[in-house]
């Protein structure tokens, strides 16, 4: 018995070390969504400079949407139901490496840039973004959260994002799902997106109309940090 008690701290340490190594390795349970839902629209902002940091974010070496397979298959159902309505999902972000989250935190510490502030957080200072909009840990890093909107075909057959009353990553009260300052048609579009996503097990984040987390996954407690290749 005495030897068992002595071994327990060692075992805990070994397991913790194993977990710390596993965060850098993509598990088989996280899959490429585009292979499953090729007819969705993918506009993966953090793999480009078209985002609030103004640069390709650390960890995004390829423009891929990766999700836990349970969340991915649920999203496939959402896309099917959207297609029935003549619409498509347009996906902005999925799995997010922890190093990307760290990049966001570094961005918060940098001086304000007027042009960026006007476009992405016109009414809030950078310190006010920490918590409601940018956190030290993100469910994106577990592969169960994504940022998404709806797209509709134009006269040329190309899909264009539907008007939602505010743009993706506009860190502002107007991006709250239930904000009343936007038009009725924009609110209807937000509620349609929410209805479609919640119908297949995703939970909305009311501060950001585009942000949804899959609720039925036997999720890992790990916040992954493997690079997207």
PDB file of C-alpha atoms in Angstrom:
ATOM      1  CA  UNK A   1       0.000   0.000   0.000  1.00  0.00           C
ATOM      2  CA  UNK A   2       2.796   2.371   0.874  1.00  0.00           C
ATOM      3  CA  UNK A   3       4.386   1.879  -2.538  1.00  0.00           C
ATOM      4  CA  UNK A   4       1.015   2.552  -4.233  1.00  0.00           C
ATOM      5  CA  UNK A   5       0.673   5.907  -2.511  1.00  0.00           C
ATOM      6  CA  UNK A   6       4.195   6.838  -3.515  1.00  0.00           C
ATOM      7  CA  UNK A   7       3.508   5.881  -7.128  1.00  0.00           C
ATOM      8  CA  UNK A   8       0.298   7.892  -7.433  1.00  0.00           C
ATOM      9  CA  UNK A   9       1.920  11.369  -7.723  1.00  0.00           C
ATOM     10  CA  UNK A  10       4.321   9.949 -10.301  1.00  0.00           C
ATOM     11  CA  UNK A  11       1.412   8.502 -12.299  1.00  0.00           C
ATOM     12  CA  UNK A  12      -0.466  11.807 -12.168  1.00  0.00           C
ATOM     13  CA  UNK A  13       2.645  13.634 -13.369  1.00  0.00           C
ATOM     14  CA  UNK A  14       3.117  11.173 -16.233  1.00  0.00           C
ATOM     15  CA  UNK A  15      -0.517  11.519 -17.310  1.00  0.00           C
ATOM     16  CA  UNK A  16      -0.253  15.311 -17.183  1.00  0.00           C
ATOM     17  CA  UNK A  17       2.890  15.187 -19.319  1.00  0.00           C
ATOM     18  CA  UNK A  18       1.141  12.888 -21.795  1.00  0.00           C
ATOM     19  CA  UNK A  19      -1.789  15.308 -22.060  1.00  0.00           C
ATOM     20  CA  UNK A  20       0.573  18.247 -22.541  1.00  0.00           C
ATOM     21  CA  UNK A  21       2.182  16.407 -25.464  1.00  0.00           C
ATOM     22  CA  UNK A  22      -1.163  15.332 -26.953  1.00  0.00           C
ATOM     23  CA  UNK A  23      -2.313  18.925 -27.410  1.00  0.00           C
ATOM     24  CA  UNK A  24       0.246  19.272 -30.232  1.00  0.00           C
ATOM     25  CA  UNK A  25      -1.024  16.199 -32.126  1.00  0.00           C
ATOM     26  CA  UNK A  26      -4.240  16.148 -34.137  1.00  0.00           C
ATOM     27  CA  UNK A  27      -6.459  13.335 -32.857  1.00  0.00           C
ATOM     28  CA  UNK A  28      -8.193  11.055 -35.348  1.00  0.00           C
ATOM     29  CA  UNK A  29     -11.532  12.308 -33.996  1.00  0.00           C
ATOM     30  CA  UNK A  30     -10.944  15.771 -35.494  1.00  0.00           C
ATOM     31  CA  UNK A  31     -11.687  15.758 -39.222  1.00  0.00           C
ATOM     32  CA  UNK A  32     -11.652  18.036 -42.268  1.00  0.00           C
ATOM     33  CA  UNK A  33     -15.178  19.394 -42.665  1.00  0.00           C
ATOM     34  CA  UNK A  34     -14.759  20.320 -46.327  1.00  0.00           C
ATOM     35  CA  UNK A  35     -14.299  16.638 -47.186  1.00  0.00           C
ATOM     36  CA  UNK A  36     -17.606  15.911 -45.468  1.00  0.00           C
ATOM     37  CA  UNK A  37     -19.531  18.992 -46.643  1.00  0.00           C
ATOM     38  CA  UNK A  38     -17.908  20.055 -49.939  1.00  0.00           C
ATOM     39  CA  UNK A  39     -20.914  22.165 -50.944  1.00  0.00           C
ATOM     40  CA  UNK A  40     -20.578  24.563 -47.991  1.00  0.00           C
ATOM     41  CA  UNK A  41     -18.869  27.934 -48.504  1.00  0.00           C
ATOM     42  CA  UNK A  42     -15.519  28.295 -46.735  1.00  0.00           C
ATOM     43  CA  UNK A  43     -14.101  31.749 -46.002  1.00  0.00           C
ATOM     44  CA  UNK A  44     -11.541  30.938 -43.335  1.00  0.00           C
ATOM     45  CA  UNK A  45     -10.473  34.389 -42.244  1.00  0.00           C
ATOM     46  CA  UNK A  46      -7.619  33.617 -39.859  1.00  0.00           C
ATOM     47  CA  UNK A  47      -5.711  31.737 -42.570  1.00  0.00           C
ATOM     48  CA  UNK A  48      -5.471  35.078 -44.394  1.00  0.00           C
ATOM     49  CA  UNK A  49      -4.854  38.707 -43.451  1.00  0.00           C
ATOM     50  CA  UNK A  50      -8.583  39.494 -43.716  1.00  0.00           C
ATOM     51  CA  UNK A  51      -9.183  39.601 -39.972  1.00  0.00           C
ATOM     52  CA  UNK A  52      -8.867  41.981 -37.036  1.00  0.00           C
ATOM     53  CA  UNK A  53      -5.167  41.200 -36.496  1.00  0.00           C
ATOM     54  CA  UNK A  54      -4.359  42.221 -40.077  1.00  0.00           C
ATOM     55  CA  UNK A  55      -2.194  39.131 -40.636  1.00  0.00           C
ATOM     56  CA  UNK A  56      -2.343  35.374 -41.021  1.00  0.00           C
ATOM     57  CA  UNK A  57      -2.830  34.096 -37.488  1.00  0.00           C
ATOM     58  CA  UNK A  58      -0.329  31.710 -35.898  1.00  0.00           C
ATOM     59  CA  UNK A  59      -1.228  28.049 -36.411  1.00  0.00           C
ATOM     60  CA  UNK A  60      -3.263  28.584 -39.579  1.00  0.00           C
ATOM     61  CA  UNK A  61      -0.875  27.270 -42.226  1.00  0.00           C
ATOM     62  CA  UNK A  62      -3.789  26.040 -44.361  1.00  0.00           C
ATOM     63  CA  UNK A  63      -7.320  27.291 -44.917  1.00  0.00           C
ATOM     64  CA  UNK A  64      -9.081  24.254 -43.470  1.00  0.00           C
ATOM     65  CA  UNK A  65     -12.120  23.834 -41.254  1.00  0.00           C
ATOM     66  CA  UNK A  66     -11.388  21.084 -38.727  1.00  0.00           C
ATOM     67  CA  UNK A  67     -13.971  19.883 -36.201  1.00  0.00           C
ATOM     68  CA  UNK A  68     -14.615  17.035 -33.808  1.00  0.00           C
ATOM     69  CA  UNK A  69     -16.313  14.383 -35.940  1.00  0.00           C
ATOM     70  CA  UNK A  70     -19.555  14.455 -33.944  1.00  0.00           C
ATOM     71  CA  UNK A  71     -19.819  18.203 -34.468  1.00  0.00           C
ATOM     72  CA  UNK A  72     -18.879  17.799 -38.138  1.00  0.00           C
ATOM     73  CA  UNK A  73     -21.596  15.231 -38.816  1.00  0.00           C
ATOM     74  CA  UNK A  74     -24.127  17.421 -37.010  1.00  0.00           C
ATOM     75  CA  UNK A  75     -23.022  20.335 -39.189  1.00  0.00           C
ATOM     76  CA  UNK A  76     -23.579  18.164 -42.264  1.00  0.00           C
ATOM     77  CA  UNK A  77     -27.233  17.893 -41.214  1.00  0.00           C
ATOM     78  CA  UNK A  78     -27.430  21.662 -40.775  1.00  0.00           C
ATOM     79  CA  UNK A  79     -26.059  22.148 -44.280  1.00  0.00           C
ATOM     80  CA  UNK A  80     -28.626  19.703 -45.681  1.00  0.00           C
ATOM     81  CA  UNK A  81     -31.461  21.627 -44.018  1.00  0.00           C
ATOM     82  CA  UNK A  82     -30.036  24.925 -45.256  1.00  0.00           C
ATOM     83  CA  UNK A  83     -29.860  23.549 -48.800  1.00  0.00           C
ATOM     84  CA  UNK A  84     -33.521  22.529 -48.603  1.00  0.00           C
ATOM     85  CA  UNK A  85     -34.223  26.243 -48.094  1.00  0.00           C
ATOM     86  CA  UNK A  86     -32.007  27.191 -51.045  1.00  0.00           C
ATOM     87  CA  UNK A  87     -29.225  28.398 -48.737  1.00  0.00           C
ATOM     88  CA  UNK A  88     -25.753  27.313 -47.681  1.00  0.00           C
ATOM     89  CA  UNK A  89     -23.566  27.627 -44.643  1.00  0.00           C
ATOM     90  CA  UNK A  90     -20.610  29.973 -44.965  1.00  0.00           C
ATOM     91  CA  UNK A  91     -17.904  29.071 -42.467  1.00  0.00           C
ATOM     92  CA  UNK A  92     -15.382  31.574 -41.080  1.00  0.00           C
ATOM     93  CA  UNK A  93     -13.548  29.565 -38.414  1.00  0.00           C
ATOM     94  CA  UNK A  94     -13.586  26.109 -36.827  1.00  0.00           C
ATOM     95  CA  UNK A  95     -10.813  24.508 -34.780  1.00  0.00           C
ATOM     96  CA  UNK A  96      -8.486  27.227 -33.491  1.00  0.00           C
ATOM     97  CA  UNK A  97      -5.024  26.345 -32.160  1.00  0.00           C
ATOM     98  CA  UNK A  98      -4.194  27.668 -28.695  1.00  0.00           C
ATOM     99  CA  UNK A  99      -1.265  29.539 -30.255  1.00  0.00           C
ATOM    100  CA  UNK A 100      -3.823  31.493 -32.315  1.00  0.00           C
ATOM    101  CA  UNK A 101      -5.693  32.392 -29.137  1.00  0.00           C
ATOM    102  CA  UNK A 102      -2.365  33.567 -27.731  1.00  0.00           C
ATOM    103  CA  UNK A 103      -1.912  35.684 -30.867  1.00  0.00           C
ATOM    104  CA  UNK A 104      -5.235  37.377 -30.143  1.00  0.00           C
ATOM    105  CA  UNK A 105      -4.120  38.132 -26.583  1.00  0.00           C
ATOM    106  CA  UNK A 106      -0.883  39.660 -27.886  1.00  0.00           C
ATOM    107  CA  UNK A 107      -2.939  41.787 -30.283  1.00  0.00           C
ATOM    108  CA  UNK A 108      -4.916  43.125 -27.311  1.00  0.00           C
ATOM    109  CA  UNK A 109      -1.666  44.385 -25.778  1.00  0.00           C
ATOM    110  CA  UNK A 110      -0.685  46.305 -28.897  1.00  0.00           C
ATOM    111  CA  UNK A 111      -1.575  49.993 -29.344  1.00  0.00           C
ATOM    112  CA  UNK A 112      -4.940  50.828 -30.864  1.00  0.00           C
ATOM    113  CA  UNK A 113      -5.015  51.366 -34.627  1.00  0.00           C
ATOM    114  CA  UNK A 114      -7.784  53.717 -35.670  1.00  0.00           C
ATOM    115  CA  UNK A 115      -8.628  51.953 -38.929  1.00  0.00           C
ATOM    116  CA  UNK A 116      -8.835  48.548 -37.225  1.00  0.00           C
ATOM    117  CA  UNK A 117     -10.851  49.979 -34.349  1.00  0.00           C
ATOM    118  CA  UNK A 118     -13.338  51.587 -36.748  1.00  0.00           C
ATOM    119  CA  UNK A 119     -13.825  48.305 -38.599  1.00  0.00           C
ATOM    120  CA  UNK A 120     -13.824  45.762 -35.778  1.00  0.00           C
ATOM    121  CA  UNK A 121     -14.522  47.415 -32.416  1.00  0.00           C
ATOM    122  CA  UNK A 122     -15.712  51.007 -32.982  1.00  0.00           C
ATOM    123  CA  UNK A 123     -17.417  51.455 -29.603  1.00  0.00           C
ATOM    124  CA  UNK A 124     -15.216  49.334 -27.355  1.00  0.00           C
ATOM    125  CA  UNK A 125     -11.596  49.709 -26.294  1.00  0.00           C
ATOM    126  CA  UNK A 126      -9.249  46.745 -26.531  1.00  0.00           C
ATOM    127  CA  UNK A 127      -9.363  46.058 -22.761  1.00  0.00           C
ATOM    128  CA  UNK A 128     -13.157  45.804 -23.002  1.00  0.00           C
ATOM    129  CA  UNK A 129     -12.844  42.989 -25.553  1.00  0.00           C
ATOM    130  CA  UNK A 130     -11.114  40.637 -23.111  1.00  0.00           C
ATOM    131  CA  UNK A 131     -13.710  38.226 -21.770  1.00  0.00           C
ATOM    132  CA  UNK A 132     -16.854  38.807 -23.840  1.00  0.00           C
ATOM    133  CA  UNK A 133     -15.141  38.622 -27.241  1.00  0.00           C
ATOM    134  CA  UNK A 134     -11.561  37.404 -26.762  1.00  0.00           C
ATOM    135  CA  UNK A 135     -10.732  34.886 -24.034  1.00  0.00           C
ATOM    136  CA  UNK A 136      -7.587  33.189 -22.760  1.00  0.00           C
ATOM    137  CA  UNK A 137      -9.092  29.793 -23.606  1.00  0.00           C
ATOM    138  CA  UNK A 138     -11.539  29.009 -26.397  1.00  0.00           C
ATOM    139  CA  UNK A 139     -13.868  26.085 -27.071  1.00  0.00           C
ATOM    140  CA  UNK A 140     -12.669  26.484 -30.661  1.00  0.00           C
ATOM    141  CA  UNK A 141      -9.446  24.829 -29.462  1.00  0.00           C
ATOM    142  CA  UNK A 142     -11.418  21.701 -28.545  1.00  0.00           C
ATOM    143  CA  UNK A 143     -12.759  21.422 -32.080  1.00  0.00           C
ATOM    144  CA  UNK A 144     -16.401  21.787 -31.056  1.00  0.00           C
ATOM    145  CA  UNK A 145     -17.032  25.466 -31.832  1.00  0.00           C
ATOM    146  CA  UNK A 146     -17.297  27.278 -35.144  1.00  0.00           C
ATOM    147  CA  UNK A 147     -18.114  30.701 -36.562  1.00  0.00           C
ATOM    148  CA  UNK A 148     -20.704  30.532 -39.313  1.00  0.00           C
ATOM    149  CA  UNK A 149     -23.285  32.455 -41.304  1.00  0.00           C
ATOM    150  CA  UNK A 150     -25.753  31.780 -44.116  1.00  0.00           C
ATOM    151  CA  UNK A 151     -25.270  32.401 -47.819  1.00  0.00           C
ATOM    152  CA  UNK A 152     -27.776  32.728 -50.634  1.00  0.00           C
ATOM    153  CA  UNK A 153     -27.281  32.326 -54.373  1.00  0.00           C
ATOM    154  CA  UNK A 154     -27.230  35.503 -56.439  1.00  0.00           C
ATOM    155  CA  UNK A 155     -28.456  35.834 -60.041  1.00  0.00           C
ATOM    156  CA  UNK A 156     -25.136  34.431 -61.283  1.00  0.00           C
ATOM    157  CA  UNK A 157     -25.473  31.325 -59.124  1.00  0.00           C
ATOM    158  CA  UNK A 158     -22.679  32.289 -56.738  1.00  0.00           C
ATOM    159  CA  UNK A 159     -23.301  32.186 -53.002  1.00  0.00           C
ATOM    160  CA  UNK A 160     -23.140  35.478 -51.107  1.00  0.00           C
ATOM    161  CA  UNK A 161     -23.471  35.953 -47.372  1.00  0.00           C
ATOM    162  CA  UNK A 162     -26.909  37.046 -46.223  1.00  0.00           C
ATOM    163  CA  UNK A 163     -27.147  40.368 -44.399  1.00  0.00           C
ATOM    164  CA  UNK A 164     -26.980  39.806 -40.645  1.00  0.00           C
ATOM    165  CA  UNK A 165     -26.963  43.398 -39.428  1.00  0.00           C
ATOM    166  CA  UNK A 166     -23.266  43.315 -38.580  1.00  0.00           C
ATOM    167  CA  UNK A 167     -20.204  41.664 -40.048  1.00  0.00           C
ATOM    168  CA  UNK A 168     -18.323  38.668 -38.690  1.00  0.00           C
ATOM    169  CA  UNK A 169     -15.923  39.649 -35.896  1.00  0.00           C
ATOM    170  CA  UNK A 170     -17.491  43.048 -35.343  1.00  0.00           C
ATOM    171  CA  UNK A 171     -16.928  43.196 -31.587  1.00  0.00           C
ATOM    172  CA  UNK A 172     -19.853  45.374 -30.685  1.00  0.00           C
ATOM    173  CA  UNK A 173     -23.264  45.147 -28.990  1.00  0.00           C
ATOM    174  CA  UNK A 174     -24.853  45.258 -32.455  1.00  0.00           C
ATOM    175  CA  UNK A 175     -23.453  41.737 -32.962  1.00  0.00           C
ATOM    176  CA  UNK A 176     -25.451  40.393 -30.020  1.00  0.00           C
ATOM    177  CA  UNK A 177     -27.964  37.963 -31.510  1.00  0.00           C
ATOM    178  CA  UNK A 178     -30.995  39.745 -30.059  1.00  0.00           C
ATOM    179  CA  UNK A 179     -29.830  43.312 -30.682  1.00  0.00           C
ATOM    180  CA  UNK A 180     -32.873  45.446 -31.518  1.00  0.00           C
ATOM    181  CA  UNK A 181     -31.076  48.223 -33.373  1.00  0.00           C
ATOM    182  CA  UNK A 182     -30.817  46.173 -36.578  1.00  0.00           C
ATOM    183  CA  UNK A 183     -33.631  45.775 -39.093  1.00  0.00           C
ATOM    184  CA  UNK A 184     -36.332  43.140 -38.767  1.00  0.00           C
ATOM    185  CA  UNK A 185     -35.085  41.336 -41.882  1.00  0.00           C
ATOM    186  CA  UNK A 186     -31.583  41.097 -40.418  1.00  0.00           C
ATOM    187  CA  UNK A 187     -32.950  39.735 -37.139  1.00  0.00           C
ATOM    188  CA  UNK A 188     -34.942  37.146 -39.084  1.00  0.00           C
ATOM    189  CA  UNK A 189     -31.750  36.036 -40.824  1.00  0.00           C
ATOM    190  CA  UNK A 190     -29.967  35.681 -37.481  1.00  0.00           C
ATOM    191  CA  UNK A 191     -32.843  33.713 -36.014  1.00  0.00           C
ATOM    192  CA  UNK A 192     -32.965  31.447 -39.070  1.00  0.00           C
ATOM    193  CA  UNK A 193     -29.265  30.670 -38.626  1.00  0.00           C
ATOM    194  CA  UNK A 194     -29.803  30.059 -34.922  1.00  0.00           C
ATOM    195  CA  UNK A 195     -32.804  27.811 -35.589  1.00  0.00           C
ATOM    196  CA  UNK A 196     -30.882  25.721 -38.112  1.00  0.00           C
ATOM    197  CA  UNK A 197     -27.840  25.328 -35.859  1.00  0.00           C
ATOM    198  CA  UNK A 198     -29.752  24.637 -32.657  1.00  0.00           C
ATOM    199  CA  UNK A 199     -31.900  22.092 -34.480  1.00  0.00           C
ATOM    200  CA  UNK A 200     -28.885  19.797 -34.736  1.00  0.00           C
ATOM    201  CA  UNK A 201     -27.333  20.269 -31.330  1.00  0.00           C
ATOM    202  CA  UNK A 202     -25.382  23.518 -31.483  1.00  0.00           C
ATOM    203  CA  UNK A 203     -25.679  26.192 -28.791  1.00  0.00           C
ATOM    204  CA  UNK A 204     -25.580  29.865 -29.740  1.00  0.00           C
ATOM    205  CA  UNK A 205     -23.397  32.432 -27.972  1.00  0.00           C
ATOM    206  CA  UNK A 206     -25.664  35.434 -27.577  1.00  0.00           C
ATOM    207  CA  UNK A 207     -22.826  37.987 -27.691  1.00  0.00           C
ATOM    208  CA  UNK A 208     -21.882  36.928 -31.241  1.00  0.00           C
ATOM    209  CA  UNK A 209     -24.583  35.844 -33.680  1.00  0.00           C
ATOM    210  CA  UNK A 210     -22.039  33.755 -35.671  1.00  0.00           C
ATOM    211  CA  UNK A 211     -20.642  31.686 -32.767  1.00  0.00           C
ATOM    212  CA  UNK A 212     -21.954  28.154 -32.056  1.00  0.00           C
ATOM    213  CA  UNK A 213     -20.726  25.269 -29.889  1.00  0.00           C
ATOM    214  CA  UNK A 214     -21.756  21.648 -30.345  1.00  0.00           C
ATOM    215  CA  UNK A 215     -23.438  20.476 -27.158  1.00  0.00           C
ATOM    216  CA  UNK A 216     -23.681  16.716 -27.604  1.00  0.00           C
ATOM    217  CA  UNK A 217     -20.042  15.814 -28.021  1.00  0.00           C
ATOM    218  CA  UNK A 218     -18.120  13.712 -25.529  1.00  0.00           C
ATOM    219  CA  UNK A 219     -15.560  16.453 -25.743  1.00  0.00           C
ATOM    220  CA  UNK A 220     -11.963  16.274 -24.664  1.00  0.00           C
ATOM    221  CA  UNK A 221     -10.820  18.472 -21.817  1.00  0.00           C
ATOM    222  CA  UNK A 222      -7.772  19.336 -23.895  1.00  0.00           C
ATOM    223  CA  UNK A 223      -7.344  22.676 -25.588  1.00  0.00           C
ATOM    224  CA  UNK A 224      -5.424  21.582 -28.668  1.00  0.00           C
ATOM    225  CA  UNK A 225      -2.512  23.457 -30.166  1.00  0.00           C
ATOM    226  CA  UNK A 226      -1.630  21.472 -33.275  1.00  0.00           C
ATOM    227  CA  UNK A 227      -0.979  23.493 -36.422  1.00  0.00           C
ATOM    228  CA  UNK A 228      -3.514  23.394 -39.258  1.00  0.00           C
ATOM    229  CA  UNK A 229      -1.694  22.043 -42.328  1.00  0.00           C
TER     230      UNK A 229
END
